[in-house]
Every structure is written in structure tokens, then in C-alpha cells.
Short mmCIF file of C-alpha atoms in Angstrom, two decimals:
data_model
loop_
_atom_site.label_atom_id
_atom_site.label_comp_id
_atom_site.label_asym_id
_atom_site.label_seq_id
_atom_site.Cartn_x
_atom_site.Cartn_y
_atom_site.Cartn_z
CA MET A 158 42.69 -34.96 -9.96
CA ALA A 159 43.99 -35.93 -6.54
CA VAL A 160 47.74 -35.99 -6.21
CA ASN A 161 49.19 -39.24 -4.94
CA ALA A 162 51.91 -39.35 -2.31
CA SER A 163 54.76 -40.06 -4.75
CA THR A 164 54.11 -36.91 -6.79
CA ASP A 165 52.78 -34.75 -3.97
CA LEU A 166 56.05 -33.09 -2.94
CA ASP A 167 57.17 -32.64 -6.57
CA THR A 168 53.81 -31.05 -7.42
CA LEU A 169 54.06 -28.70 -4.44
CA ALA A 170 57.69 -27.81 -5.21
CA ASP A 171 56.81 -27.03 -8.84
CA PHE A 172 53.88 -24.88 -7.70
CA PHE A 173 55.96 -22.86 -5.25
CA ASP A 174 58.76 -22.50 -7.83
CA ARG A 175 56.24 -20.92 -10.25
CA TYR A 176 54.82 -18.74 -7.47
CA GLY A 177 58.31 -17.58 -6.43
CA VAL A 178 59.18 -16.62 -10.01
CA ALA A 179 55.90 -14.72 -10.34
CA LEU A 180 56.54 -12.88 -7.05
CA THR A 181 60.10 -11.79 -7.81
CA SER A 182 59.36 -10.86 -11.44
CA GLY A 183 56.19 -8.94 -10.58
CA ASP A 184 54.04 -11.10 -12.86
CA LEU A 185 50.70 -10.07 -11.36
CA PRO A 186 48.49 -12.26 -13.61
CA ALA A 187 50.62 -15.31 -12.71
CA ILE A 188 50.43 -14.45 -8.99
CA ALA A 189 46.64 -14.09 -9.27
CA GLY A 190 46.48 -17.44 -11.06
CA CYS A 191 48.02 -19.13 -8.02
CA TYR A 192 45.04 -18.21 -5.82
CA ALA A 193 41.61 -19.73 -5.33
CA LEU A 194 38.86 -17.15 -5.11
CA PRO A 195 37.88 -15.96 -2.65
CA GLY A 196 41.31 -16.02 -1.03
CA LEU A 197 42.41 -14.94 2.41
CA VAL A 198 45.65 -13.52 3.84
CA VAL A 199 46.08 -13.53 7.62
CA ALA A 200 48.88 -11.89 9.64
CA ASP A 201 49.31 -10.95 13.30
CA THR A 202 47.78 -7.49 12.94
CA TYR A 203 45.57 -7.69 9.84
CA SER A 204 43.59 -9.92 7.51
CA PHE A 205 42.26 -9.30 4.05
CA SER A 206 40.43 -11.26 1.41
CA PHE A 207 40.17 -10.96 -2.33
CA THR A 208 37.37 -12.10 -4.57
CA SER A 209 38.76 -11.38 -8.05
CA PRO A 210 42.07 -11.79 -9.90
CA ALA A 211 42.29 -7.97 -10.05
CA ALA A 212 42.07 -7.78 -6.25
CA VAL A 213 44.87 -10.34 -5.91
CA ALA A 214 47.00 -8.36 -8.35
CA LEU A 215 46.33 -5.12 -6.48
CA SER A 216 47.37 -6.63 -3.17
CA PHE A 217 50.75 -7.67 -4.67
CA VAL A 218 51.39 -4.58 -6.78
CA GLY A 219 53.86 -3.23 -4.20
CA ALA A 220 55.75 -6.48 -3.76
CA ALA A 221 57.80 -6.51 -6.97
CA PRO A 222 59.28 -3.00 -6.47
CA ASP A 223 60.14 -4.03 -2.90
CA TYR A 224 61.98 -7.11 -4.19
CA GLN A 225 63.76 -4.94 -6.79
CA ASP A 226 64.74 -2.34 -4.17
CA ARG A 227 66.24 -5.12 -2.09
CA GLU A 228 67.84 -6.57 -5.28
CA LEU A 229 66.16 -9.92 -4.72
CA ILE A 230 66.23 -11.78 -8.01
CA ALA A 231 65.02 -15.26 -7.05
CA ALA A 232 62.83 -16.89 -4.42
CA HIS A 233 62.97 -20.49 -3.31
CA ALA A 234 60.32 -22.08 -1.12
CA ARG A 235 61.79 -24.54 1.35
CA ILE A 236 58.88 -26.83 2.20
CA GLU A 237 59.11 -27.59 5.92
CA ASP A 238 55.91 -29.51 6.53
CA VAL A 239 52.97 -30.90 4.55
CA GLN A 240 49.75 -32.00 6.21
CA ALA A 241 46.76 -33.44 4.40
CA VAL A 242 43.65 -31.70 5.73
CA SER A 243 41.18 -33.53 3.49
CA ALA A 244 41.18 -35.31 0.14
CA LEU A 245 41.78 -32.03 -1.72
CA LEU A 246 43.10 -29.64 0.96
CA THR A 247 46.72 -29.54 2.10
CA MET A 248 48.45 -27.29 4.65
CA VAL A 249 52.03 -26.51 3.65
CA ALA A 250 54.60 -24.75 5.86
CA VAL A 251 57.15 -22.84 3.78
CA GLU A 252 60.24 -20.82 4.53
CA TRP A 253 61.10 -18.49 1.66
CA GLU A 254 64.78 -18.09 0.85
CA PHE A 255 65.81 -15.29 -1.51
CA LEU A 256 68.85 -14.75 -3.70
CA ASP A 257 70.15 -11.23 -4.29
CA SER A 258 71.85 -9.84 -7.38
CA GLN A 259 75.25 -10.66 -5.83
CA GLY A 260 74.27 -14.32 -5.49
CA GLN A 261 73.96 -14.07 -1.71
CA ALA A 262 71.25 -15.93 0.18
CA VAL A 263 68.83 -13.63 1.99
CA PRO A 264 66.63 -15.12 4.71
CA GLY A 265 62.94 -14.70 4.08
CA GLU A 266 59.69 -15.12 5.93
CA ARG A 267 57.74 -18.19 6.94
CA TYR A 268 54.18 -18.82 5.84
CA ARG A 269 51.58 -21.54 6.01
CA TYR A 270 49.53 -22.04 2.86
CA LEU A 271 46.20 -23.85 2.74
CA LEU A 272 46.13 -25.26 -0.78
CA ARG A 273 43.27 -26.82 -2.71
CA ILE A 274 44.24 -29.36 -5.34
CA SER A 275 42.25 -28.54 -8.49
CA ASP A 276 42.28 -30.14 -11.93
CA GLU A 277 44.86 -27.50 -12.94
CA GLY A 278 47.02 -28.16 -9.87
CA PRO A 279 47.34 -26.51 -6.45
CA VAL A 280 45.83 -23.09 -5.71
CA ILE A 281 46.22 -21.03 -2.53
CA CYS A 282 43.05 -20.65 -0.44
CA THR A 283 44.59 -19.04 2.65
CA VAL A 284 48.02 -17.62 3.51
CA VAL A 285 49.10 -17.20 7.14
CA ARG A 286 52.33 -15.34 7.87
CA THR A 287 54.02 -17.27 10.68
CA GLY A 288 57.32 -15.46 11.07
#
């Protein structure tokens, strides 16, 4: 199902809301469910791919304790830019904003996500850390 322009931003916002909850709660199966397989993560000094839900989960297994150590209890994706790449591929620029246990906003990182729109909704094909 292709997403039309009127629901596109809502669909993306809902997707990143679910992804943010999964990240901060350490819900590894939910995180894995947000990715197309194979998936790719690219940063300045490294890249890695995963070909199974277990590999996705393993790559995020350290993230939840890190969020807990920093007392980050919520993540919000501020969508900065959306570019249609093809009928089913969309590049989305996101700045993550976190909330700590004191209710204070904590600045997060910026990423670009290449998403594929599937029948079940968006899935992440590639993540690029941009800052």
C-alpha cells in the first residue's frame, strides 16, 4: 500500500514514535520489527549490516542499558525532512530528542533513514548517523 501525501507525515510520525518507545524500553523484538532485512547502519567510522531479526536485536542489546544509565525515559523523533526516492522508498531526516527522568529535554543525535513502505507500514532499510 503506497502512502498518500496527506497521511505520509502522520504515518512516519507514528512509525518513529513506535521505534522510539522500543529503543528506550529495550524492546528488542519491536526494534527488529522496524527493520527491513537485510538492513544497513552507516556511520563516519564504521558500517554494519544485519540479515536476521536476531542480528538486529544483538546490535541494539547495549542501547537500552545506555538509555537507562543516562535516565532517558522517552524518545521523540523530530522529522526535519522527507524526500520521496521512489514510489516505495522515502529518505527521512530525523533529530532525536530525549526526555530524562526529571522531565528535562536532552538533545539527541541526527540520523537519516531510508524507509521502504510495505503493506505493514514503513521499515528501515538503511540508517546513516549524520550528527
